[in-house]
Amino acid sequence: MIEFRIEEDSAGMRLDKFLRKKLANVPTSHLFKMIRVKKVRVNGKRAQPEQPLAAGDTISIRGTEEQLLAPATPEERKPPPPPPVDPSELVILFEDDWMMAVDKPSGMAVHTGSGITGGTLVDYVRAYLGPKAVRNDFAASPAHRLDRETSGVILVAKRRPAMVHFTELFTNGHPRKRYLTLVKGRMPKDSGVINLPLAEHQQTAESKARRGVNMQEAVTRWKVIKQSGEAALLSCVIETGRTHQIRRHLAAIGHPVAGDKKYGDFGFNRDVRARWGLKRLFLHAEFIEFPHPAHGGKVAMEAKMPPELKDVLKRAALEPS
């Protein structure tokens, strides 16, 4: 029999995920079978794969230690090394033992994925932290997402309890987030609310065929900062966190975001690029306010508008007063 005692930085982790990390060479199907036939117990009681672990919990596993903890064989494929990055390029707005706030530039993907080349935010953060990037089997990771072409503040969890805190917060708590964006046309009034459900972005074709399109509640509040006859600089606060929410909402009311290649007005984008020099999506995550994962006190982070966006506003005569 072998035992593991849960440390604070592993608190909140699901049992099945913990076992997959600790017993990396045991097939996942066998791990679930061990749980099912009661060979795995938490604090002496029958365990469930999805149950969250708490600091101080003891996991007991019946089996031969030599087999369960056998080292990886030479034939097993190792993951490719991360691309080389210069961590000095990372713009850090805040850092403590629990978390970081980073000012992500436009063009940098948050995570690896299909078609992603070059260093991601994950690569830069872990290169910056070095040996401290991994703590009790948890690797520092972004706590939420920004589109690749969106710039601005993004939070990174350095400890598992911080990630658990942020996951709950972004799922159910809706931290206050404010964005700056340039949109096509003259807005009909000084401020407004877009309360328009959006189709679930990641819904599979099978799911759509079985139960139809899943519509999700989505609310965006906007306010005009500066207006011309051709475009408007807006401040947007989102009350929900749907994929591409601001871009989809503003396009739906006839005021697409400048530089948006997916939902935007292509003629307007060409004109803005030629006249004002806009070469990217004009969307910037300027501000976020949230309770700190350790003490719960309110924390606010702000990322200044990048110079390339300021230059566009200057050429468009839309600089904030």
PDB file of C-alpha atoms in Angstrom:
ATOM      1  CA  MET A   1       0.000   0.000   0.000  1.00  0.00           C
ATOM      2  CA  ILE A   2       1.112   3.555  -0.671  1.00  0.00           C
ATOM      3  CA  GLU A   3      -0.197   6.795   0.827  1.00  0.00           C
ATOM      4  CA  PHE A   4      -0.235  10.429  -0.214  1.00  0.00           C
ATOM      5  CA  ARG A   5      -1.003  13.361   2.056  1.00  0.00           C
ATOM      6  CA  ILE A   6      -2.573  16.375   0.382  1.00  0.00           C
ATOM      7  CA  GLU A   7      -0.649  19.623   0.789  1.00  0.00           C
ATOM      8  CA  GLU A   8      -2.259  23.069   0.669  1.00  0.00           C
ATOM      9  CA  ASP A   9      -1.212  23.658  -2.950  1.00  0.00           C
ATOM     10  CA  SER A  10      -3.052  20.520  -4.079  1.00  0.00           C
ATOM     11  CA  ALA A  11      -6.270  21.446  -2.285  1.00  0.00           C
ATOM     12  CA  GLY A  12      -9.252  21.628  -4.634  1.00  0.00           C
ATOM     13  CA  MET A  13      -7.791  19.176  -7.141  1.00  0.00           C
ATOM     14  CA  ARG A  14     -10.043  16.304  -8.245  1.00  0.00           C
ATOM     15  CA  LEU A  15      -9.031  12.865  -7.039  1.00  0.00           C
ATOM     16  CA  ASP A  16      -8.786  11.387 -10.541  1.00  0.00           C
ATOM     17  CA  LYS A  17      -6.521  14.201 -11.736  1.00  0.00           C
ATOM     18  CA  PHE A  18      -4.317  13.860  -8.654  1.00  0.00           C
ATOM     19  CA  LEU A  19      -3.926  10.135  -9.263  1.00  0.00           C
ATOM     20  CA  ARG A  20      -3.115  10.644 -12.929  1.00  0.00           C
ATOM     21  CA  LYS A  21      -0.275  12.941 -11.912  1.00  0.00           C
ATOM     22  CA  LYS A  22       1.096  10.752  -9.130  1.00  0.00           C
ATOM     23  CA  LEU A  23       0.628   7.445 -10.966  1.00  0.00           C
ATOM     24  CA  ALA A  24       1.491   8.670 -14.436  1.00  0.00           C
ATOM     25  CA  ASN A  25       2.321   5.218 -15.818  1.00  0.00           C
ATOM     26  CA  VAL A  26      -0.860   3.498 -14.656  1.00  0.00           C
ATOM     27  CA  PRO A  27      -3.486   3.444 -17.450  1.00  0.00           C
ATOM     28  CA  THR A  28      -6.374   5.817 -16.760  1.00  0.00           C
ATOM     29  CA  SER A  29      -8.896   3.000 -17.156  1.00  0.00           C
ATOM     30  CA  HIS A  30      -7.091   1.018 -14.447  1.00  0.00           C
ATOM     31  CA  LEU A  31      -7.083   4.026 -12.102  1.00  0.00           C
ATOM     32  CA  PHE A  32     -10.854   4.329 -12.416  1.00  0.00           C
ATOM     33  CA  LYS A  33     -11.236   0.593 -11.831  1.00  0.00           C
ATOM     34  CA  MET A  34      -9.115   0.856  -8.660  1.00  0.00           C
ATOM     35  CA  ILE A  35     -11.409   3.615  -7.401  1.00  0.00           C
ATOM     36  CA  ARG A  36     -14.511   1.639  -8.347  1.00  0.00           C
ATOM     37  CA  VAL A  37     -13.408  -1.559  -6.503  1.00  0.00           C
ATOM     38  CA  LYS A  38     -12.432   0.458  -3.399  1.00  0.00           C
ATOM     39  CA  LYS A  39      -8.660   0.076  -3.722  1.00  0.00           C
ATOM     40  CA  VAL A  40      -8.440   3.864  -3.369  1.00  0.00           C
ATOM     41  CA  ARG A  41      -9.689   5.508  -0.178  1.00  0.00           C
ATOM     42  CA  VAL A  42      -9.660   9.097   1.043  1.00  0.00           C
ATOM     43  CA  ASN A  43      -9.351   9.426   4.824  1.00  0.00           C
ATOM     44  CA  GLY A  44     -10.266   5.749   5.087  1.00  0.00           C
ATOM     45  CA  LYS A  45     -13.556   6.178   3.235  1.00  0.00           C
ATOM     46  CA  ARG A  46     -14.705   5.081  -0.210  1.00  0.00           C
ATOM     47  CA  ALA A  47     -13.628   7.579  -2.847  1.00  0.00           C
ATOM     48  CA  GLN A  48     -15.242   9.063  -5.961  1.00  0.00           C
ATOM     49  CA  PRO A  49     -13.203  10.098  -9.043  1.00  0.00           C
ATOM     50  CA  GLU A  50     -14.588  13.632  -9.168  1.00  0.00           C
ATOM     51  CA  GLN A  51     -14.378  14.469  -5.459  1.00  0.00           C
ATOM     52  CA  PRO A  52     -12.259  17.529  -4.602  1.00  0.00           C
ATOM     53  CA  LEU A  53      -9.352  17.014  -2.245  1.00  0.00           C
ATOM     54  CA  ALA A  54      -8.690  19.142   0.822  1.00  0.00           C
ATOM     55  CA  ALA A  55      -5.449  19.999   2.575  1.00  0.00           C
ATOM     56  CA  GLY A  56      -4.632  17.282   5.103  1.00  0.00           C
ATOM     57  CA  ASP A  57      -6.551  14.515   3.300  1.00  0.00           C
ATOM     58  CA  THR A  58      -4.825  11.130   3.183  1.00  0.00           C
ATOM     59  CA  ILE A  59      -5.139   8.972   0.076  1.00  0.00           C
ATOM     60  CA  SER A  60      -4.511   5.257   0.587  1.00  0.00           C
ATOM     61  CA  ILE A  61      -3.952   3.012  -2.440  1.00  0.00           C
ATOM     62  CA  ARG A  62      -3.830  -0.774  -2.231  1.00  0.00           C
ATOM     63  CA  GLY A  63      -1.259  -2.205  -4.615  1.00  0.00           C
ATOM     64  CA  THR A  64       2.400  -2.926  -5.177  1.00  0.00           C
ATOM     65  CA  GLU A  65       4.468   0.224  -4.821  1.00  0.00           C
ATOM     66  CA  GLU A  66       7.046  -0.964  -7.379  1.00  0.00           C
ATOM     67  CA  GLN A  67       4.362  -1.317 -10.031  1.00  0.00           C
ATOM     68  CA  LEU A  68       2.303   1.759  -9.222  1.00  0.00           C
ATOM     69  CA  LEU A  69       5.306   4.080  -9.030  1.00  0.00           C
ATOM     70  CA  ALA A  70       7.373   2.436 -11.773  1.00  0.00           C
ATOM     71  CA  PRO A  71       9.449   4.985 -13.723  1.00  0.00           C
ATOM     72  CA  ALA A  72       8.603   5.779 -17.288  1.00  0.00           C
ATOM     73  CA  THR A  73      10.074   3.478 -19.913  1.00  0.00           C
ATOM     74  CA  PRO A  74      12.564   4.873 -22.459  1.00  0.00           C
ATOM     75  CA  GLU A  75      10.070   4.109 -25.219  1.00  0.00           C
ATOM     76  CA  GLU A  76       7.494   6.506 -23.812  1.00  0.00           C
ATOM     77  CA  ARG A  77       7.335   9.687 -25.830  1.00  0.00           C
ATOM     78  CA  LYS A  78       8.429  12.814 -24.018  1.00  0.00           C
ATOM     79  CA  PRO A  79       6.496  16.043 -24.604  1.00  0.00           C
ATOM     80  CA  PRO A  80       8.282  18.507 -26.900  1.00  0.00           C
ATOM     81  CA  PRO A  81      10.251  21.239 -25.145  1.00  0.00           C
ATOM     82  CA  PRO A  82       8.624  24.677 -25.021  1.00  0.00           C
ATOM     83  CA  PRO A  83       9.807  27.208 -27.630  1.00  0.00           C
ATOM     84  CA  PRO A  84      12.618  29.521 -26.500  1.00  0.00           C
ATOM     85  CA  VAL A  85      11.304  32.844 -25.214  1.00  0.00           C
ATOM     86  CA  ASP A  86      12.811  35.898 -23.531  1.00  0.00           C
ATOM     87  CA  PRO A  87      11.070  36.256 -20.149  1.00  0.00           C
ATOM     88  CA  SER A  88      12.336  39.841 -19.864  1.00  0.00           C
ATOM     89  CA  GLU A  89       9.692  40.742 -22.473  1.00  0.00           C
ATOM     90  CA  LEU A  90       6.909  39.827 -20.049  1.00  0.00           C
ATOM     91  CA  VAL A  91       5.169  42.947 -18.699  1.00  0.00           C
ATOM     92  CA  ILE A  92       4.216  42.161 -15.100  1.00  0.00           C
ATOM     93  CA  LEU A  93       1.665  44.456 -13.474  1.00  0.00           C
ATOM     94  CA  PHE A  94       1.560  42.644 -10.114  1.00  0.00           C
ATOM     95  CA  GLU A  95       3.053  39.572  -8.482  1.00  0.00           C
ATOM     96  CA  ASP A  96       2.945  37.889  -5.099  1.00  0.00           C
ATOM     97  CA  ASP A  97       3.249  34.324  -3.815  1.00  0.00           C
ATOM     98  CA  TRP A  98      -0.233  33.427  -5.067  1.00  0.00           C
ATOM     99  CA  MET A  99      -0.690  35.080  -8.438  1.00  0.00           C
ATOM    100  CA  MET A 100       0.519  37.378 -11.178  1.00  0.00           C
ATOM    101  CA  ALA A 101      -1.175  39.970 -13.364  1.00  0.00           C
ATOM    102  CA  VAL A 102       0.374  40.317 -16.818  1.00  0.00           C
ATOM    103  CA  ASP A 103      -0.156  42.848 -19.609  1.00  0.00           C
ATOM    104  CA  LYS A 104      -0.516  40.556 -22.647  1.00  0.00           C
ATOM    105  CA  PRO A 105       0.386  42.073 -26.028  1.00  0.00           C
ATOM    106  CA  SER A 106      -1.791  41.642 -29.097  1.00  0.00           C
ATOM    107  CA  GLY A 107      -0.732  38.663 -31.192  1.00  0.00           C
ATOM    108  CA  MET A 108       0.348  36.471 -28.281  1.00  0.00           C
ATOM    109  CA  ALA A 109      -1.784  33.371 -27.733  1.00  0.00           C
ATOM    110  CA  VAL A 110      -2.566  32.464 -24.133  1.00  0.00           C
ATOM    111  CA  HIS A 111      -2.308  28.680 -24.643  1.00  0.00           C
ATOM    112  CA  THR A 112      -0.929  26.374 -27.318  1.00  0.00           C
ATOM    113  CA  GLY A 113      -3.396  25.127 -29.910  1.00  0.00           C
ATOM    114  CA  SER A 114      -3.967  24.348 -33.545  1.00  0.00           C
ATOM    115  CA  GLY A 115      -2.090  26.784 -35.778  1.00  0.00           C
ATOM    116  CA  ILE A 116      -0.326  28.472 -32.832  1.00  0.00           C
ATOM    117  CA  THR A 117       3.346  29.183 -33.515  1.00  0.00           C
ATOM    118  CA  GLY A 118       5.853  30.949 -31.302  1.00  0.00           C
ATOM    119  CA  GLY A 119       5.801  31.434 -27.563  1.00  0.00           C
ATOM    120  CA  THR A 120       2.504  31.577 -25.710  1.00  0.00           C
ATOM    121  CA  LEU A 121       1.733  33.455 -22.516  1.00  0.00           C
ATOM    122  CA  VAL A 122       2.106  30.130 -20.690  1.00  0.00           C
ATOM    123  CA  ASP A 123       5.630  29.741 -22.116  1.00  0.00           C
ATOM    124  CA  TYR A 124       6.647  33.262 -21.064  1.00  0.00           C
ATOM    125  CA  VAL A 125       5.235  32.926 -17.546  1.00  0.00           C
ATOM    126  CA  ARG A 126       6.909  29.577 -16.881  1.00  0.00           C
ATOM    127  CA  ALA A 127      10.214  30.756 -18.350  1.00  0.00           C
ATOM    128  CA  TYR A 128      10.071  33.809 -16.082  1.00  0.00           C
ATOM    129  CA  LEU A 129       9.300  31.742 -12.967  1.00  0.00           C
ATOM    130  CA  GLY A 130      11.886  29.063 -13.798  1.00  0.00           C
ATOM    131  CA  PRO A 131      12.036  26.325 -11.126  1.00  0.00           C
ATOM    132  CA  LYS A 132       9.250  28.083  -9.199  1.00  0.00           C
ATOM    133  CA  ALA A 133       6.822  27.578 -12.100  1.00  0.00           C
ATOM    134  CA  VAL A 134       5.834  24.176 -10.695  1.00  0.00           C
ATOM    135  CA  ARG A 135       4.748  23.851  -7.098  1.00  0.00           C
ATOM    136  CA  ASN A 136       3.431  20.579  -5.641  1.00  0.00           C
ATOM    137  CA  ASP A 137       2.634  19.274  -9.135  1.00  0.00           C
ATOM    138  CA  PHE A 138       0.807  22.468 -10.146  1.00  0.00           C
ATOM    139  CA  ALA A 139       2.301  24.495 -12.994  1.00  0.00           C
ATOM    140  CA  ALA A 140       1.580  28.236 -13.035  1.00  0.00           C
ATOM    141  CA  SER A 141      -1.219  28.883 -15.531  1.00  0.00           C
ATOM    142  CA  PRO A 142      -3.482  31.698 -16.807  1.00  0.00           C
ATOM    143  CA  ALA A 143      -6.718  31.793 -14.826  1.00  0.00           C
ATOM    144  CA  HIS A 144      -8.851  32.994 -17.762  1.00  0.00           C
ATOM    145  CA  ARG A 145      -8.513  33.776 -21.458  1.00  0.00           C
ATOM    146  CA  LEU A 146      -8.076  36.697 -23.811  1.00  0.00           C
ATOM    147  CA  ASP A 147      -8.371  36.356 -27.571  1.00  0.00           C
ATOM    148  CA  ARG A 148      -5.002  36.185 -29.273  1.00  0.00           C
ATOM    149  CA  GLU A 149      -5.418  39.612 -30.915  1.00  0.00           C
ATOM    150  CA  THR A 150      -6.779  41.252 -27.736  1.00  0.00           C
ATOM    151  CA  SER A 151      -4.254  43.000 -25.506  1.00  0.00           C
ATOM    152  CA  GLY A 152      -4.446  43.784 -21.814  1.00  0.00           C
ATOM    153  CA  VAL A 153      -4.497  42.468 -18.303  1.00  0.00           C
ATOM    154  CA  ILE A 154      -4.739  38.738 -17.620  1.00  0.00           C
ATOM    155  CA  LEU A 155      -4.434  36.897 -14.304  1.00  0.00           C
ATOM    156  CA  VAL A 156      -2.106  33.949 -13.688  1.00  0.00           C
ATOM    157  CA  ALA A 157      -2.443  31.479 -10.800  1.00  0.00           C
ATOM    158  CA  LYS A 158       0.882  30.414  -9.250  1.00  0.00           C
ATOM    159  CA  ARG A 159      -0.662  27.962  -6.776  1.00  0.00           C
ATOM    160  CA  ARG A 160      -3.454  25.430  -7.135  1.00  0.00           C
ATOM    161  CA  PRO A 161      -5.701  27.048  -4.466  1.00  0.00           C
ATOM    162  CA  ALA A 162      -5.436  30.301  -6.429  1.00  0.00           C
ATOM    163  CA  MET A 163      -6.549  28.523  -9.591  1.00  0.00           C
ATOM    164  CA  VAL A 164      -9.483  26.936  -7.732  1.00  0.00           C
ATOM    165  CA  HIS A 165     -10.435  30.400  -6.453  1.00  0.00           C
ATOM    166  CA  PHE A 166     -10.235  32.013  -9.889  1.00  0.00           C
ATOM    167  CA  THR A 167     -12.076  29.158 -11.605  1.00  0.00           C
ATOM    168  CA  GLU A 168     -14.990  29.596  -9.210  1.00  0.00           C
ATOM    169  CA  LEU A 169     -14.825  33.374  -9.591  1.00  0.00           C
ATOM    170  CA  PHE A 170     -14.855  33.392 -13.401  1.00  0.00           C
ATOM    171  CA  THR A 171     -17.509  30.669 -13.534  1.00  0.00           C
ATOM    172  CA  ASN A 172     -19.945  32.098 -11.005  1.00  0.00           C
ATOM    173  CA  GLY A 173     -18.660  35.381  -9.577  1.00  0.00           C
ATOM    174  CA  HIS A 174     -18.073  37.486 -12.692  1.00  0.00           C
ATOM    175  CA  PRO A 175     -15.207  39.801 -11.673  1.00  0.00           C
ATOM    176  CA  ARG A 176     -15.554  43.349 -12.938  1.00  0.00           C
ATOM    177  CA  LYS A 177     -13.790  43.658 -16.301  1.00  0.00           C
ATOM    178  CA  ARG A 178     -13.563  46.754 -18.481  1.00  0.00           C
ATOM    179  CA  TYR A 179     -12.438  46.909 -22.108  1.00  0.00           C
ATOM    180  CA  LEU A 180     -11.649  49.722 -24.539  1.00  0.00           C
ATOM    181  CA  THR A 181     -12.685  49.300 -28.161  1.00  0.00           C
ATOM    182  CA  LEU A 182     -13.061  51.299 -31.356  1.00  0.00           C
ATOM    183  CA  VAL A 183     -16.208  50.562 -33.356  1.00  0.00           C
ATOM    184  CA  LYS A 184     -17.709  51.527 -36.671  1.00  0.00           C
ATOM    185  CA  GLY A 185     -20.263  54.337 -36.928  1.00  0.00           C
ATOM    186  CA  ARG A 186     -22.020  56.773 -34.640  1.00  0.00           C
ATOM    187  CA  MET A 187     -23.619  55.276 -31.539  1.00  0.00           C
ATOM    188  CA  PRO A 188     -27.331  56.123 -31.097  1.00  0.00           C
ATOM    189  CA  LYS A 189     -26.853  57.376 -27.524  1.00  0.00           C
ATOM    190  CA  ASP A 190     -24.152  57.957 -24.901  1.00  0.00           C
ATOM    191  CA  SER A 191     -24.475  54.543 -23.246  1.00  0.00           C
ATOM    192  CA  GLY A 192     -26.449  51.350 -23.432  1.00  0.00           C
ATOM    193  CA  VAL A 193     -26.824  47.685 -22.572  1.00  0.00           C
ATOM    194  CA  ILE A 194     -26.703  44.750 -24.980  1.00  0.00           C
ATOM    195  CA  ASN A 195     -28.659  41.869 -23.462  1.00  0.00           C
ATOM    196  CA  LEU A 196     -28.513  39.323 -26.237  1.00  0.00           C
ATOM    197  CA  PRO A 197     -28.070  35.557 -25.733  1.00  0.00           C
ATOM    198  CA  LEU A 198     -25.193  34.054 -27.719  1.00  0.00           C
ATOM    199  CA  ALA A 199     -24.827  30.569 -29.152  1.00  0.00           C
ATOM    200  CA  GLU A 200     -22.416  28.398 -27.176  1.00  0.00           C
ATOM    201  CA  HIS A 201     -19.143  28.775 -29.028  1.00  0.00           C
ATOM    202  CA  GLN A 202     -17.724  25.305 -28.324  1.00  0.00           C
ATOM    203  CA  GLN A 203     -20.926  23.287 -28.828  1.00  0.00           C
ATOM    204  CA  THR A 204     -20.302  20.212 -30.967  1.00  0.00           C
ATOM    205  CA  ALA A 205     -22.220  19.365 -34.127  1.00  0.00           C
ATOM    206  CA  GLU A 206     -23.496  16.220 -32.402  1.00  0.00           C
ATOM    207  CA  SER A 207     -24.866  18.278 -29.518  1.00  0.00           C
ATOM    208  CA  LYS A 208     -26.550  20.743 -31.899  1.00  0.00           C
ATOM    209  CA  ALA A 209     -28.173  17.887 -33.796  1.00  0.00           C
ATOM    210  CA  ARG A 210     -29.409  16.278 -30.582  1.00  0.00           C
ATOM    211  CA  ARG A 211     -30.747  19.277 -28.643  1.00  0.00           C
ATOM    212  CA  GLY A 212     -30.465  22.281 -30.937  1.00  0.00           C
ATOM    213  CA  VAL A 213     -28.274  25.346 -30.526  1.00  0.00           C
ATOM    214  CA  ASN A 214     -27.516  26.086 -26.878  1.00  0.00           C
ATOM    215  CA  MET A 215     -28.069  29.811 -26.247  1.00  0.00           C
ATOM    216  CA  GLN A 216     -26.249  31.388 -23.293  1.00  0.00           C
ATOM    217  CA  GLU A 217     -27.103  34.575 -21.429  1.00  0.00           C
ATOM    218  CA  ALA A 218     -24.761  37.441 -22.336  1.00  0.00           C
ATOM    219  CA  VAL A 219     -24.815  41.060 -21.105  1.00  0.00           C
ATOM    220  CA  THR A 220     -22.492  43.867 -22.230  1.00  0.00           C
ATOM    221  CA  ARG A 221     -22.676  47.471 -20.997  1.00  0.00           C
ATOM    222  CA  TRP A 222     -21.100  50.140 -23.199  1.00  0.00           C
ATOM    223  CA  LYS A 223     -20.366  53.832 -22.831  1.00  0.00           C
ATOM    224  CA  VAL A 224     -19.103  56.335 -25.403  1.00  0.00           C
ATOM    225  CA  ILE A 225     -15.762  57.921 -24.538  1.00  0.00           C
ATOM    226  CA  LYS A 226     -15.297  59.843 -27.806  1.00  0.00           C
ATOM    227  CA  GLN A 227     -17.435  59.974 -30.943  1.00  0.00           C
ATOM    228  CA  SER A 228     -16.926  61.058 -34.557  1.00  0.00           C
ATOM    229  CA  GLY A 229     -19.093  60.623 -37.605  1.00  0.00           C
ATOM    230  CA  GLU A 230     -17.184  57.525 -38.661  1.00  0.00           C
ATOM    231  CA  ALA A 231     -16.296  55.710 -35.438  1.00  0.00           C
ATOM    232  CA  ALA A 232     -16.658  55.676 -31.671  1.00  0.00           C
ATOM    233  CA  LEU A 233     -14.272  54.857 -28.827  1.00  0.00           C
ATOM    234  CA  LEU A 234     -16.185  52.819 -26.242  1.00  0.00           C
ATOM    235  CA  SER A 235     -15.660  51.546 -22.733  1.00  0.00           C
ATOM    236  CA  CYS A 236     -17.320  48.136 -22.287  1.00  0.00           C
ATOM    237  CA  VAL A 237     -18.053  46.223 -19.089  1.00  0.00           C
ATOM    238  CA  ILE A 238     -19.120  42.601 -19.444  1.00  0.00           C
ATOM    239  CA  GLU A 239     -21.382  40.940 -16.915  1.00  0.00           C
ATOM    240  CA  THR A 240     -20.902  37.505 -18.479  1.00  0.00           C
ATOM    241  CA  GLY A 241     -17.822  35.904 -19.976  1.00  0.00           C
ATOM    242  CA  ARG A 242     -18.880  34.373 -23.296  1.00  0.00           C
ATOM    243  CA  THR A 243     -16.382  33.658 -26.060  1.00  0.00           C
ATOM    244  CA  HIS A 244     -15.840  36.764 -28.252  1.00  0.00           C
ATOM    245  CA  GLN A 245     -18.726  38.388 -26.358  1.00  0.00           C
ATOM    246  CA  ILE A 246     -17.906  42.056 -26.982  1.00  0.00           C
ATOM    247  CA  ARG A 247     -17.037  41.429 -30.639  1.00  0.00           C
ATOM    248  CA  ARG A 248     -20.199  39.419 -31.299  1.00  0.00           C
ATOM    249  CA  HIS A 249     -22.480  41.786 -29.376  1.00  0.00           C
ATOM    250  CA  LEU A 250     -21.228  44.977 -31.055  1.00  0.00           C
ATOM    251  CA  ALA A 251     -21.371  43.368 -34.492  1.00  0.00           C
ATOM    252  CA  ALA A 252     -24.960  42.288 -33.756  1.00  0.00           C
ATOM    253  CA  ILE A 253     -26.089  45.904 -33.165  1.00  0.00           C
ATOM    254  CA  GLY A 254     -24.347  47.164 -36.305  1.00  0.00           C
ATOM    255  CA  HIS A 255     -21.187  48.595 -34.724  1.00  0.00           C
ATOM    256  CA  PRO A 256     -18.446  46.003 -35.293  1.00  0.00           C
ATOM    257  CA  VAL A 257     -15.034  46.345 -33.674  1.00  0.00           C
ATOM    258  CA  ALA A 258     -12.385  47.922 -35.886  1.00  0.00           C
ATOM    259  CA  GLY A 259      -9.845  45.395 -37.147  1.00  0.00           C
ATOM    260  CA  ASP A 260     -12.055  42.390 -36.389  1.00  0.00           C
ATOM    261  CA  LYS A 261     -11.341  39.845 -39.142  1.00  0.00           C
ATOM    262  CA  LYS A 262     -14.020  37.406 -37.969  1.00  0.00           C
ATOM    263  CA  TYR A 263     -17.099  39.485 -37.130  1.00  0.00           C
ATOM    264  CA  GLY A 264     -16.138  42.890 -38.529  1.00  0.00           C
ATOM    265  CA  ASP A 265     -16.903  45.019 -41.563  1.00  0.00           C
ATOM    266  CA  PHE A 266     -14.112  44.258 -44.032  1.00  0.00           C
ATOM    267  CA  GLY A 267     -14.513  47.497 -46.005  1.00  0.00           C
ATOM    268  CA  PHE A 268     -14.351  49.539 -42.796  1.00  0.00           C
ATOM    269  CA  ASN A 269     -11.293  47.551 -41.672  1.00  0.00           C
ATOM    270  CA  ARG A 270      -9.465  48.293 -44.948  1.00  0.00           C
ATOM    271  CA  ASP A 271     -10.283  51.981 -44.672  1.00  0.00           C
ATOM    272  CA  VAL A 272      -9.176  52.205 -41.028  1.00  0.00           C
ATOM    273  CA  ARG A 273      -5.919  50.426 -41.828  1.00  0.00           C
ATOM    274  CA  ALA A 274      -5.147  52.720 -44.769  1.00  0.00           C
ATOM    275  CA  ARG A 275      -6.110  56.010 -43.113  1.00  0.00           C
ATOM    276  CA  TRP A 276      -5.377  55.464 -39.420  1.00  0.00           C
ATOM    277  CA  GLY A 277      -2.787  52.694 -39.511  1.00  0.00           C
ATOM    278  CA  LEU A 278      -4.731  50.105 -37.523  1.00  0.00           C
ATOM    279  CA  LYS A 279      -3.050  46.725 -38.059  1.00  0.00           C
ATOM    280  CA  ARG A 280      -4.713  44.712 -35.287  1.00  0.00           C
ATOM    281  CA  LEU A 281      -8.004  44.184 -33.487  1.00  0.00           C
ATOM    282  CA  PHE A 282      -8.888  47.332 -31.536  1.00  0.00           C
ATOM    283  CA  LEU A 283      -9.856  45.652 -28.291  1.00  0.00           C
ATOM    284  CA  HIS A 284      -7.934  46.132 -25.054  1.00  0.00           C
ATOM    285  CA  ALA A 285      -8.642  44.620 -21.614  1.00  0.00           C
ATOM    286  CA  GLU A 286      -7.963  47.749 -19.605  1.00  0.00           C
ATOM    287  CA  PHE A 287      -9.140  46.893 -16.083  1.00  0.00           C
ATOM    288  CA  ILE A 288     -10.086  44.003 -13.808  1.00  0.00           C
ATOM    289  CA  GLU A 289     -11.238  43.970 -10.181  1.00  0.00           C
ATOM    290  CA  PHE A 290     -11.479  40.780  -8.100  1.00  0.00           C
ATOM    291  CA  PRO A 291     -11.119  39.332  -4.574  1.00  0.00           C
ATOM    292  CA  HIS A 292      -7.576  38.136  -3.859  1.00  0.00           C
ATOM    293  CA  PRO A 293      -7.293  34.319  -3.594  1.00  0.00           C
ATOM    294  CA  ALA A 294      -5.482  34.455  -0.232  1.00  0.00           C
ATOM    295  CA  HIS A 295      -7.167  37.151   1.844  1.00  0.00           C
ATOM    296  CA  GLY A 296     -10.301  37.947  -0.155  1.00  0.00           C
ATOM    297  CA  GLY A 297      -9.597  41.666  -0.218  1.00  0.00           C
ATOM    298  CA  LYS A 298     -10.535  43.613  -3.321  1.00  0.00           C
ATOM    299  CA  VAL A 299      -7.700  44.004  -5.847  1.00  0.00           C
ATOM    300  CA  ALA A 300      -7.763  46.134  -9.011  1.00  0.00           C
ATOM    301  CA  MET A 301      -5.358  45.898 -11.968  1.00  0.00           C
ATOM    302  CA  GLU A 302      -5.076  48.243 -14.932  1.00  0.00           C
ATOM    303  CA  ALA A 303      -3.158  47.929 -18.217  1.00  0.00           C
ATOM    304  CA  LYS A 304      -2.545  51.145 -20.152  1.00  0.00           C
ATOM    305  CA  MET A 305      -3.599  51.365 -23.787  1.00  0.00           C
ATOM    306  CA  PRO A 306      -0.748  50.200 -26.066  1.00  0.00           C
ATOM    307  CA  PRO A 307       1.074  52.884 -28.098  1.00  0.00           C
ATOM    308  CA  GLU A 308      -0.118  51.476 -31.436  1.00  0.00           C
ATOM    309  CA  LEU A 309      -3.743  51.991 -30.404  1.00  0.00           C
ATOM    310  CA  LYS A 310      -3.043  55.475 -29.060  1.00  0.00           C
ATOM    311  CA  ASP A 311      -1.526  56.372 -32.449  1.00  0.00           C
ATOM    312  CA  VAL A 312      -4.696  55.201 -34.226  1.00  0.00           C
ATOM    313  CA  LEU A 313      -6.873  57.376 -31.990  1.00  0.00           C
ATOM    314  CA  LYS A 314      -4.621  60.367 -32.614  1.00  0.00           C
ATOM    315  CA  ARG A 315      -4.898  59.984 -36.402  1.00  0.00           C
ATOM    316  CA  ALA A 316      -8.669  59.492 -36.104  1.00  0.00           C
ATOM    317  CA  ALA A 317      -9.040  62.558 -33.833  1.00  0.00           C
ATOM    318  CA  LEU A 318     -10.629  60.288 -31.195  1.00  0.00           C
ATOM    319  CA  GLU A 319      -8.150  60.740 -28.362  1.00  0.00           C
ATOM    320  CA  PRO A 320      -9.907  60.804 -24.954  1.00  0.00           C
ATOM    321  CA  SER A 321     -10.159  64.260 -23.433  1.00  0.00           C
TER     322      SER A 321
END
